[in-house]
């Protein structure tokens, strides 16, 4: 698709500085954009590229409008405005309504007439697929699953019995929703399986990344509220509850029975210990271990930045001997008649 | 299903305090259970809920039997007893015997007459599926695989050539068993693939979580002994051996040629460096790096708890300068005529 | 297969000390090898096993040739030479050319006549599968995908629209290539999806592990150069570029827009923060967080080795109070009239 700068400005309420009849055909980064490309500036670190860019038009904030001689589309939130304009240039592929001949739908399943069911999909009894939903190739939908309107399961997603997926939610390939989690009772040195009888409830407008796993509840349901965004390879344990519009980067592990508030931002590879809670509006930086409940909004960390290996080995050796170092310090303080403050 | 307290008490050898004719229909947590629900108390932290619960009956230990006026089922191991009772209220769905019309079974594969083979399953030549085994939708079983009686592959599991899966083992969706691991020989700045010719042997009563991967052996087999429980998204490298009844939480990475003993408990997101061994009865807490062999039973850690990001940045800066701090301390000790003890 | 020591020595240019007519049938470790087995010594830690081994022949370096009375094949790079000999004893299974009756190929897809397409595979319009390529059971290939000659997708791999996979590349089961990554613009407390319009380009001779995910580019392509080896359960974010012959162990997470150089070695479970770059020839040890760009070749670390949990708790408490400890040290220095050096 292509669009004129005039159309884009009007449709998305931007101030245009430039010829409204100019057209852009695709998007590109400032650094490599040509005259037929739409670019954007959201991260000020790239501001210096404004001077040299050859982009056909640039979506940017008022503060930067003067930094380039190219046509600009001025927006309060350039990244969001860019996202909407890109959706015009790259309309989402529409999947034709109907059921692929290789798919298998159980007799007691219901699939909306305008839904798409792809190759080698299986849908179990009692499951319902809503209007315009897209069930991509290789998906497995067990029994009693409810998939609301406009949901998109991209490919090879497994949705286990009794799961409910809210409208417009997108699930990327390889995700597993509603499998039995890690519930075992110790008994005489062995582990006895505990029936996992809860379900998974996923709200509307959620996105779930590739190969992410969300376990069904042990007793009550695992709940992902509306607007939550989960990246790839995330593990959500049983009975977890994630509040609306919380975003989680890839490789996060959330243990069972954790409650996470609304609008939290969890960095990559964070680990969250079981049975604790995190309040609304908390940010956790990457590779942090959350081992106590967090009751105050703010930013929390415990990730260690890489340094040269030899320096790191020395630091670790010191860290393991910190107790002795503290003792030596206290001894000097005593010798000098200082009040110990520790 | 429903059951009377009397039946449950007799069948599972509990002392019942309450009316044996009362019936429970489902399970629920103490906090939300109604008169038709069975609840349990295993974790003393929830003891305070006993006073207010409206549960139809509570499975608990003798020590807590006096803390509620509701009917109680007294058991030495309440969690295990609850697990058994829940299995009565929620019998596992039985998969009908037979092969789904969309499944494909190679001419030289053998499938027991009472096994279940689901939609879009493929089974390669020389593979055998035992009595009452359930091969769920979308599973791929390559050549020469042996699947023993009562195994359940939930859905979309890949089992590569030559793997052996012991009786009653459960594999959750998306798991990959027996793929080729990371075996490359460095040669003039590039990597030469080393044939991975070992298999995977999985014992009886094992459970393997969603999207967990277990690589085949490079030369000898990768071995998971009986009763091992692996959570989701765990990576087991080639030639690893895991001892009986060891349990591993989600997102653990075990490098190649590691040997782990029996009855170990490995916390979430632990990383274990290659070619080392961990003895029986070791516990490793979450997000710990095991970089040396462990020869003594006990609990081991190196995970860092989250704190406020600003405080953490200061602590990290100090950590990176610990060597200098130690030097300053030693200098003071010399000045004061102290024997250095470090 | 079996081979005579003479054949192996000639074919792979080794010096043979022993009877050229002796034959080996399979491979085994030094410790358990019998007279019909080929073994090798690459890691000097196993050198002591040379004295007792019963192997039919051992591939080793000149320096070790004198340490055993068994037949030896002397090679400059014993591990690489072993790998080549093992490929003779264990020839890769050849998949018969042709399309499985349960596979579905869109009318406008092109599949080479000598390619293999397995059970329940689907291939979308505009996709091309090259000569001798093997598309294993359950793979999903979307539209407009280019798969070059001799590629092997083992099983249940998802390759999303527009991806290009270079010749001889191997992809293990469960991998997802080209799915939409984590691109969301914050807007009034919610997240707006940003179209992900770039593709994935994978070079020749790459290997991608089980359940690894590689996101498509947000604007420009995600690029994996030739000879890169990625282990299992790795996450590669959008717009990442990985240089030729870099190797990554399992469970690594690479955030979006990271550039990694050539010939790097990234240890297991390393996390790399977004928008930074790592130069050529960098090694990062396991469980390290890379949070700044690396511009000098060398070895970098921040992983913490496990110790006894009680000792670790003390060390952590001290670490969180390091600032105070430093203050106390500075106070003593002032009292003793020392120049603060920190």
Coordinates of N, CA, C and O in Angstrom, one line a residue, chain A residues 102-104 120-122 138 140 142 156-158 160-161 174-176 179-187 189-195 197 211-213 215 218-220 233-235 252-253 269-271 275 285 287-292 299-305 307 312 314-315 318-319 321-322 324-325 328-329 331-332 335-336, chain B residues 27-29 32 40 43 45-46 77 79-84 86-87 90 93 100-102 119-120 137-138 152 154-156 170 172-174 207 210-211 227 229-233 245-251 263 265 286-287 303-310 312 316 319-320 322-323 325-327 329-330 332-333 336 338 340-342:
Chain A
X102 N -7.8 -30.1 5.7 CA -7.0 -31.0 6.5 C -7.3 -30.8 8.0 O -6.8 -31.5 8.9
X103 N -8.1 -29.8 8.3 CA -8.4 -29.6 9.8 C -9.5 -30.6 10.2 O -10.2 -31.2 9.4
X104 N -9.5 -30.8 11.6 CA -10.5 -31.7 12.1 C -11.2 -31.0 13.2 O -10.6 -30.5 14.2
X120 N -4.4 -28.7 9.3 CA -4.0 -29.6 10.4 C -4.3 -29.1 11.8 O -3.6 -29.3 12.8
X121 N -5.4 -28.3 11.9 CA -5.9 -27.8 13.2 C -6.8 -28.9 13.7 O -7.6 -29.5 12.9
X122 N -6.8 -29.1 15.0 CA -7.9 -29.9 15.6 C -8.6 -29.2 16.7 O -7.9 -28.4 17.5
X138 N -1.8 -26.0 12.4 CA -1.2 -26.8 13.4 C -1.7 -26.6 14.8 O -1.1 -27.2 15.7
X140 N -3.8 -26.8 18.2 CA -4.5 -27.9 18.9 C -5.4 -27.2 19.9 O -4.9 -26.5 20.8
X142 N -8.2 -28.1 22.6 CA -8.8 -29.3 23.3 C -10.3 -29.0 23.5 O -10.9 -28.1 22.9
X156 N 0.3 -23.4 15.4 CA 0.9 -24.4 16.3 C 0.8 -24.0 17.7 O 1.7 -24.3 18.5
X157 N -0.3 -23.4 18.1 CA -0.6 -23.0 19.5 C -1.4 -24.2 20.1 O -2.3 -24.7 19.4
X158 N -1.1 -24.5 21.4 CA -1.9 -25.5 22.1 C -2.8 -24.8 23.1 O -2.2 -24.0 23.9
X160 N -5.4 -25.8 26.0 CA -6.0 -26.9 26.7 C -7.4 -26.7 27.2 O -7.8 -25.6 27.3
X161 N -8.0 -27.8 27.6 CA -9.4 -27.8 28.0 C -9.8 -26.7 28.9 O -9.2 -26.4 29.9
X174 N 3.7 -21.7 18.9 CA 4.4 -22.5 19.9 C 4.0 -22.3 21.3 O 4.4 -23.1 22.2
X175 N 3.1 -21.3 21.6 CA 2.7 -21.1 22.9 C 1.8 -22.2 23.4 O 1.1 -22.9 22.6
X176 N 1.8 -22.5 24.7 CA 1.0 -23.6 25.3 C 0.2 -22.9 26.4 O 0.8 -22.4 27.4
X179 N -1.9 -26.0 30.1 CA -1.4 -27.3 30.4 C -1.3 -27.4 31.9 O -1.4 -26.4 32.7
X180 N -1.1 -28.7 32.4 CA -1.0 -28.9 33.8 C 0.3 -28.4 34.4 O 1.4 -28.8 33.8
X181 N 0.3 -27.6 35.4 CA 1.5 -27.1 36.0 C 2.2 -28.1 37.0 O 1.9 -29.3 37.0
X182 N 3.1 -27.5 37.7 CA 4.0 -28.3 38.6 C 3.4 -28.5 39.9 O 3.7 -27.8 40.9
X183 N 2.5 -29.5 40.1 CA 1.8 -29.7 41.3 C 2.0 -31.1 41.8 O 1.5 -32.1 41.3
X184 N 2.9 -31.3 42.8 CA 3.3 -32.6 43.3 C 3.4 -32.6 44.8 O 3.9 -31.6 45.4
X185 N 2.8 -33.5 45.5 CA 2.9 -33.6 46.9 C 4.0 -34.6 47.3 O 4.0 -35.7 46.8
X186 N 4.9 -34.2 48.1 CA 6.0 -35.1 48.5 C 5.4 -36.2 49.5 O 4.6 -35.9 50.3
X187 N 5.8 -37.4 49.2 CA 5.4 -38.5 50.0 C 6.4 -39.6 50.0 O 6.7 -40.2 49.0
X189 N 9.6 -39.7 50.0 CA 10.8 -39.6 49.0 C 10.3 -39.6 47.6 O 11.2 -39.6 46.7
X190 N 9.0 -39.7 47.3 CA 8.6 -39.6 45.9 C 7.6 -38.4 45.8 O 7.3 -37.8 46.8
X191 N 7.1 -38.2 44.6 CA 6.2 -37.1 44.3 C 4.8 -37.6 43.8 O 4.8 -38.4 42.8
X192 N 3.8 -37.2 44.4 CA 2.4 -37.6 44.0 C 1.8 -36.5 43.2 O 1.7 -35.3 43.7
X193 N 1.2 -36.8 42.1 CA 0.6 -35.7 41.2 C -0.6 -35.2 41.9 O -1.5 -36.0 42.3
X194 N -0.8 -33.9 41.9 CA -1.9 -33.2 42.5 C -2.8 -32.8 41.3 O -2.3 -32.0 40.4
X195 N -4.1 -33.2 41.2 CA -4.9 -32.8 40.0 C -4.9 -31.3 39.9 O -5.1 -30.6 40.9
X197 N -7.1 -28.6 38.6 CA -8.5 -28.6 38.2 C -8.9 -27.1 37.8 O -10.1 -27.0 37.4
X211 N 6.3 -19.7 22.0 CA 6.8 -20.7 23.0 C 6.6 -20.3 24.4 O 7.3 -20.8 25.3
X212 N 5.8 -19.3 24.7 CA 5.4 -19.0 26.1 C 4.5 -20.0 26.6 O 3.7 -20.6 25.9
X213 N 4.6 -20.3 27.9 CA 3.7 -21.3 28.5 C 2.9 -20.7 29.7 O 3.5 -20.0 30.5
X215 N 0.4 -22.0 32.6 CA -0.2 -23.2 33.2 C -1.7 -23.0 33.7 O -2.0 -21.9 34.2
X218 N -4.3 -24.7 39.7 CA -4.3 -25.9 40.5 C -5.7 -26.1 41.0 O -6.3 -27.2 40.9
X219 N -6.3 -25.1 41.6 CA -7.7 -25.1 42.1 C -8.5 -24.0 41.5 O -9.5 -24.3 40.7
X220 N -8.1 -22.8 41.7 CA -8.8 -21.7 41.0 C -8.1 -21.4 39.7 O -7.1 -22.0 39.4
X233 N 8.8 -17.1 25.2 CA 9.5 -18.0 26.2 C 9.3 -17.6 27.6 O 10.3 -17.7 28.4
X234 N 8.2 -17.0 28.0 CA 7.8 -16.7 29.3 C 7.1 -17.9 30.0 O 6.4 -18.6 29.3
X235 N 7.4 -18.1 31.2 CA 6.7 -19.2 32.0 C 5.8 -18.6 33.0 O 6.3 -17.9 33.9
X252 N 11.0 -14.4 31.1 CA 10.6 -14.3 32.5 C 10.0 -15.6 33.0 O 9.3 -16.3 32.3
X253 N 10.3 -15.9 34.3 CA 9.7 -17.0 34.9 C 8.9 -16.6 36.1 O 9.5 -16.0 37.0
X269 N 14.1 -12.1 31.5 CA 14.8 -13.1 32.3 C 14.6 -12.8 33.8 O 15.4 -13.3 34.6
X270 N 13.7 -12.0 34.2 CA 13.4 -11.9 35.6 C 12.8 -13.2 36.1 O 12.1 -13.8 35.4
X271 N 13.1 -13.5 37.4 CA 12.5 -14.6 38.1 C 11.7 -14.2 39.3 O 12.2 -13.4 40.1
X275 N 4.1 -17.5 45.4 CA 3.3 -17.1 46.5 C 3.5 -15.7 47.0 O 3.2 -15.3 48.1
X285 N 14.0 -4.5 36.6 CA 14.9 -4.5 35.5 C 15.3 -5.9 35.2 O 15.1 -6.8 36.0
X287 N 17.0 -9.6 34.4 CA 17.8 -10.6 35.2 C 17.7 -10.4 36.7 O 18.7 -10.7 37.4
X288 N 16.6 -9.8 37.2 CA 16.4 -9.6 38.6 C 15.7 -10.8 39.2 O 14.8 -11.3 38.6
X289 N 16.0 -11.1 40.5 CA 15.2 -12.1 41.2 C 14.3 -11.4 42.2 O 14.8 -10.7 43.1
X290 N 13.0 -11.6 42.1 CA 12.1 -11.0 43.0 C 11.7 -12.1 44.0 O 11.1 -13.1 43.7
X291 N 12.3 -11.9 45.3 CA 12.1 -13.0 46.3 C 11.3 -12.5 47.5 O 11.1 -13.3 48.4
X292 N 10.8 -11.3 47.4 CA 9.9 -10.8 48.5 C 8.8 -10.0 47.8 O 9.0 -9.4 46.7
X299 N 11.2 1.2 40.9 CA 12.0 0.4 40.1 C 12.9 -0.5 41.0 O 13.5 0.0 41.9
X300 N 12.9 -1.8 40.7 CA 13.7 -2.7 41.5 C 14.7 -3.5 40.6 O 14.4 -3.8 39.5
X301 N 15.8 -3.9 41.2 CA 16.9 -4.5 40.5 C 17.7 -5.5 41.3 O 17.8 -5.3 42.5
X302 N 18.3 -6.5 40.6 CA 19.4 -7.2 41.2 C 20.3 -7.8 40.2 O 21.1 -8.7 40.5
X303 N 20.2 -7.3 38.9 CA 21.0 -7.9 37.9 C 22.4 -7.3 37.9 O 22.6 -6.2 38.3
X304 N 23.4 -8.2 37.6 CA 24.8 -7.8 37.7 C 25.4 -7.5 36.3 O 25.4 -8.4 35.5
X305 N 25.9 -6.3 36.1 CA 26.5 -6.0 34.8 C 27.8 -6.8 34.5 O 28.6 -6.9 35.5
X307 N 31.6 -7.6 33.6 CA 32.9 -6.9 33.5 C 33.9 -7.9 33.1 O 33.6 -9.1 32.8
X312 N 36.1 -9.8 37.6 CA 34.9 -10.4 38.2 C 35.2 -11.5 39.2 O 34.7 -11.6 40.3
X314 N 37.9 -11.8 41.0 CA 38.4 -11.2 42.2 C 37.2 -10.6 43.1 O 37.2 -10.8 44.3
X315 N 36.3 -10.0 42.4 CA 35.2 -9.4 43.1 C 34.4 -10.5 43.8 O 34.0 -10.3 45.0
X318 N 36.1 -11.7 46.9 CA 35.9 -10.7 48.0 C 34.5 -10.8 48.6 O 34.3 -10.8 49.8
X319 N 33.5 -11.0 47.7 CA 32.1 -11.0 48.1 C 31.9 -12.2 49.1 O 31.3 -12.1 50.1
X321 N 34.0 -13.4 51.0 CA 34.7 -13.2 52.3 C 34.3 -11.9 52.9 O 35.0 -11.4 53.8
X322 N 33.2 -11.3 52.5 CA 32.8 -10.0 53.1 C 32.6 -10.0 54.6 O 32.9 -9.0 55.3
X324 N 34.3 -11.6 56.8 CA 35.6 -11.5 57.4 C 36.0 -10.0 57.3 O 36.5 -9.4 58.3
X325 N 35.8 -9.4 56.2 CA 36.2 -8.1 56.0 C 35.5 -7.1 57.0 O 36.1 -6.3 57.6
X328 N 37.0 -7.5 60.4 CA 38.3 -6.8 60.5 C 38.1 -5.3 60.7 O 38.7 -4.6 61.5
X329 N 37.1 -4.8 59.9 CA 36.8 -3.3 60.0 C 36.3 -3.0 61.5 O 36.7 -2.1 62.1
X331 N 37.0 -4.6 64.1 CA 38.1 -4.7 65.1 C 38.9 -3.4 65.1 O 39.3 -2.9 66.2
X332 N 39.1 -2.9 63.9 CA 39.9 -1.6 63.9 C 39.1 -0.5 64.6 O 39.6 0.3 65.4
X335 N 39.5 -0.9 68.2 CA 40.9 -0.5 68.6 C 41.0 1.0 68.7 O 41.7 1.6 69.6
X336 N 40.2 1.7 67.8 CA 40.3 3.2 67.8 C 39.2 3.8 68.6 O 38.9 5.0 68.5
Chain B
X27 N -13.4 -29.1 44.7 CA -12.4 -28.6 45.6 C -12.3 -27.1 45.5 O -12.7 -26.5 44.5
X28 N -11.8 -26.5 46.6 CA -11.7 -25.0 46.6 C -10.7 -24.6 47.7 O -10.4 -25.4 48.6
X29 N -10.1 -23.4 47.6 CA -9.2 -22.9 48.7 C -10.0 -22.6 49.9 O -11.2 -22.3 49.8
X32 N -12.3 -19.4 49.9 CA -13.5 -19.3 49.1 C -14.4 -20.5 49.1 O -15.4 -20.5 48.4
X40 N -8.2 -28.0 51.9 CA -7.1 -28.6 52.7 C -6.2 -27.6 53.3 O -6.2 -26.4 52.8
X43 N 0.1 -25.8 54.2 CA 1.0 -24.7 54.5 C 0.5 -23.9 55.7 O -0.5 -23.2 55.6
X45 N 1.1 -21.3 56.9 CA 0.8 -19.8 56.8 C -0.7 -19.5 56.6 O -1.1 -18.4 56.8
X46 N -1.4 -20.5 56.1 CA -2.8 -20.3 55.8 C -3.7 -20.7 57.0 O -4.9 -20.7 57.0
X77 N -0.4 -36.7 56.2 CA 0.2 -35.9 55.1 C -1.0 -35.3 54.3 O -1.5 -35.9 53.3
X79 N -1.5 -32.8 52.3 CA -1.5 -32.5 50.9 C -1.6 -33.7 50.0 O -2.3 -33.7 49.0
X80 N -0.9 -34.8 50.4 CA -0.9 -36.0 49.6 C -2.3 -36.6 49.6 O -2.9 -37.1 48.6
X81 N -2.9 -36.6 50.8 CA -4.3 -37.1 51.0 C -5.3 -36.3 50.2 O -6.2 -36.8 49.5
X82 N -5.1 -35.0 50.2 CA -6.0 -34.1 49.4 C -5.8 -34.5 47.9 O -6.8 -34.6 47.2
X83 N -4.6 -34.7 47.5 CA -4.3 -35.0 46.1 C -5.1 -36.2 45.7 O -5.8 -36.3 44.6
X84 N -5.1 -37.3 46.5 CA -5.9 -38.5 46.2 C -7.4 -38.3 46.2 O -8.1 -38.8 45.3
X86 N -8.9 -35.4 45.6 CA -9.2 -34.6 44.4 C -9.3 -35.5 43.1 O -10.1 -35.3 42.2
X87 N -8.5 -36.6 43.1 CA -8.5 -37.5 41.9 C -9.8 -38.2 41.9 O -10.3 -38.6 40.8
X90 N -12.3 -35.5 40.6 CA -12.0 -35.1 39.2 C -11.3 -36.2 38.5 O -10.0 -36.1 38.3
X93 N -9.8 -37.5 32.4 CA -10.5 -37.8 31.3 C -9.9 -39.0 30.6 O -8.7 -39.2 30.5
X100 N -7.1 -41.9 15.4 CA -7.8 -40.9 14.8 C -7.6 -40.9 13.2 O -6.5 -41.2 12.8
X101 N -8.7 -40.7 12.5 CA -8.6 -40.8 11.0 C -7.5 -39.9 10.4 O -7.0 -40.2 9.3
X102 N -7.2 -38.8 11.1 CA -6.2 -37.9 10.5 C -4.8 -38.3 10.9 O -3.8 -37.6 10.4
X119 N -5.5 -36.7 16.7 CA -5.5 -36.1 15.4 C -4.1 -35.6 15.0 O -3.4 -35.2 15.8
X120 N -3.8 -35.8 13.7 CA -2.6 -35.3 13.1 C -1.3 -35.8 13.8 O -0.3 -35.1 13.9
X137 N -3.1 -35.0 20.3 CA -3.1 -34.4 18.9 C -1.8 -33.7 18.6 O -1.1 -33.1 19.4
X138 N -1.3 -33.9 17.3 CA -0.2 -33.2 16.8 C 1.2 -33.7 17.3 O 2.2 -33.1 16.9
X152 N 1.3 -40.9 28.8 CA 0.4 -39.8 28.2 C 1.2 -38.7 27.6 O 1.9 -38.0 28.4
X154 N 0.6 -35.4 26.0 CA -0.7 -34.6 26.1 C -1.0 -34.0 24.7 O -2.1 -34.2 24.2
X155 N -0.1 -33.4 24.0 CA -0.3 -32.8 22.7 C 1.0 -32.3 22.1 O 1.8 -31.7 22.9
X156 N 1.2 -32.4 20.8 CA 2.2 -31.7 20.1 C 3.6 -31.9 20.7 O 4.4 -31.0 20.7
X170 N 4.2 -38.8 32.0 CA 3.4 -37.8 31.3 C 4.3 -36.8 30.7 O 5.2 -36.3 31.4
X172 N 4.0 -33.0 28.8 CA 3.1 -31.9 28.5 C 3.4 -31.4 27.1 O 4.4 -31.7 26.5
X173 N 2.5 -30.5 26.6 CA 2.6 -30.1 25.2 C 3.9 -29.3 24.9 O 4.4 -28.6 25.8
X174 N 4.3 -29.5 23.7 CA 5.5 -28.7 23.2 C 6.8 -29.2 23.6 O 7.8 -28.7 23.1
X207 N 7.4 -36.9 35.0 CA 6.6 -35.9 34.3 C 7.5 -34.9 33.7 O 8.5 -34.4 34.3
X210 N 5.7 -28.5 29.8 CA 5.5 -27.9 28.5 C 6.8 -27.2 28.0 O 7.5 -26.5 28.7
X211 N 7.0 -27.4 26.7 CA 8.2 -26.8 26.0 C 9.5 -27.1 26.6 O 10.5 -26.4 26.3
X227 N 10.5 -41.4 38.3 CA 9.9 -40.5 39.3 C 10.4 -39.1 39.2 O 10.1 -38.2 40.0
X229 N 10.6 -35.3 38.2 CA 9.6 -34.3 37.8 C 10.3 -33.1 37.2 O 11.0 -32.4 38.0
X230 N 10.0 -32.8 36.0 CA 10.6 -31.6 35.3 C 9.5 -30.6 35.0 O 8.6 -31.0 34.3
X231 N 9.6 -29.4 35.4 CA 8.7 -28.4 35.1 C 8.8 -27.9 33.7 O 9.5 -28.5 32.8
X232 N 8.2 -26.7 33.3 CA 8.2 -26.2 32.0 C 9.5 -25.6 31.6 O 10.2 -25.1 32.4
X233 N 9.7 -25.6 30.3 CA 10.8 -24.8 29.7 C 12.2 -25.1 30.3 O 13.0 -24.2 30.5
X245 N 13.5 -39.4 41.3 CA 12.7 -38.6 42.2 C 13.3 -37.2 42.4 O 12.9 -36.5 43.4
X246 N 14.2 -36.8 41.6 CA 14.7 -35.4 41.6 C 13.6 -34.5 41.0 O 13.0 -34.9 40.0
X247 N 13.4 -33.3 41.6 CA 12.4 -32.4 41.0 C 13.1 -31.1 40.6 O 14.0 -30.6 41.3
X248 N 12.7 -30.5 39.5 CA 13.3 -29.3 38.9 C 12.2 -28.3 38.5 O 11.3 -28.7 37.8
X249 N 12.3 -27.1 39.1 CA 11.3 -26.1 38.7 C 11.6 -25.5 37.3 O 12.6 -25.9 36.7
X250 N 10.7 -24.6 36.9 CA 10.8 -24.2 35.5 C 12.0 -23.4 35.1 O 12.7 -22.9 36.0
X251 N 12.3 -23.4 33.8 CA 13.4 -22.6 33.3 C 14.8 -22.9 33.7 O 15.7 -22.1 33.5
X263 N 16.7 -37.5 44.4 CA 16.0 -36.7 45.4 C 16.5 -35.3 45.6 O 16.4 -34.7 46.6
X265 N 16.4 -31.2 44.7 CA 15.4 -30.2 44.4 C 16.1 -29.0 43.8 O 16.8 -28.3 44.5
X286 N 16.5 -20.9 43.7 CA 16.2 -20.3 42.4 C 17.3 -19.4 41.9 O 17.9 -18.7 42.7
X287 N 17.5 -19.3 40.6 CA 18.4 -18.4 39.9 C 19.8 -18.5 40.4 O 20.6 -17.5 40.4
X303 N 21.5 -16.7 44.2 CA 20.5 -15.8 43.7 C 20.5 -14.5 44.5 O 20.6 -14.5 45.7
X304 N 20.3 -13.3 43.8 CA 20.4 -12.0 44.4 C 19.0 -11.5 44.6 O 18.3 -11.3 43.5
X305 N 18.5 -11.2 45.8 CA 17.2 -10.6 45.9 C 17.1 -9.2 45.4 O 18.0 -8.4 45.6
X306 N 16.0 -8.8 44.8 CA 15.8 -7.4 44.3 C 15.7 -6.4 45.4 O 15.2 -6.7 46.5
X307 N 16.3 -5.3 45.2 CA 16.1 -4.1 46.1 C 15.9 -2.9 45.2 O 15.9 -3.0 43.9
X308 N 15.7 -1.7 45.8 CA 15.4 -0.5 45.0 C 16.6 -0.3 44.0 O 17.8 -0.5 44.4
X309 N 16.3 0.1 42.8 CA 17.3 0.1 41.7 C 18.4 1.1 42.1 O 19.6 0.7 41.8
X310 N 18.1 2.2 42.7 CA 19.2 3.2 43.1 C 20.2 2.6 44.1 O 21.4 2.7 43.9
X312 N 20.7 -0.6 44.5 CA 21.4 -1.7 43.9 C 22.6 -1.1 43.0 O 23.7 -1.7 43.1
X316 N 26.4 -2.3 43.5 CA 27.2 -2.9 42.4 C 28.5 -2.2 42.2 O 29.6 -2.8 42.0
X319 N 30.8 -3.2 44.8 CA 31.2 -4.6 44.6 C 32.4 -4.6 43.5 O 33.4 -5.3 43.7
X320 N 32.2 -3.8 42.5 CA 33.3 -3.8 41.5 C 34.6 -3.2 42.0 O 35.6 -3.3 41.4
X322 N 35.6 -3.7 45.3 CA 35.9 -4.4 46.6 C 37.4 -4.6 46.8 O 37.9 -4.5 47.9
X323 N 38.1 -4.9 45.7 CA 39.5 -5.1 45.8 C 40.2 -3.9 46.4 O 41.0 -4.1 47.4
X325 N 38.8 -1.6 48.2 CA 38.4 -1.4 49.6 C 39.2 -2.4 50.5 O 39.6 -2.0 51.6
X326 N 39.4 -3.6 50.1 CA 40.1 -4.5 50.9 C 41.6 -4.0 51.1 O 42.2 -4.2 52.2
X327 N 42.1 -3.5 50.0 CA 43.5 -2.9 50.1 C 43.6 -1.8 51.1 O 44.5 -1.7 52.0
X329 N 41.6 -1.4 53.7 CA 41.5 -2.0 55.0 C 42.8 -2.5 55.5 O 43.3 -2.3 56.6
X330 N 43.5 -3.2 54.6 CA 44.8 -3.8 55.0 C 45.8 -2.8 55.3 O 46.6 -2.9 56.3
X332 N 45.2 0.1 56.7 CA 44.9 0.6 58.0 C 45.4 -0.4 59.1 O 46.0 0.0 60.1
X333 N 45.2 -1.7 58.8 CA 45.7 -2.7 59.7 C 47.2 -2.6 59.9 O 47.7 -2.7 61.0
X336 N 48.2 0.2 62.0 CA 47.9 0.0 63.4 C 48.6 -1.2 64.0 O 48.2 -1.7 65.0
X338 N 48.4 -4.2 63.1 CA 47.6 -5.5 63.2 C 48.2 -6.5 62.3 O 48.6 -6.2 61.2
X340 N 47.7 -9.0 59.5 CA 46.6 -9.2 58.5 C 46.1 -10.6 58.7 O 46.8 -11.5 58.8
X341 N 44.8 -10.7 58.7 CA 44.2 -12.1 58.7 C 43.7 -12.4 57.3 O 42.8 -13.3 57.2
X342 N 44.1 -11.6 56.4 CA 43.5 -11.9 55.0 C 44.5 -11.4 54.0 O 44.8 -10.2 53.9

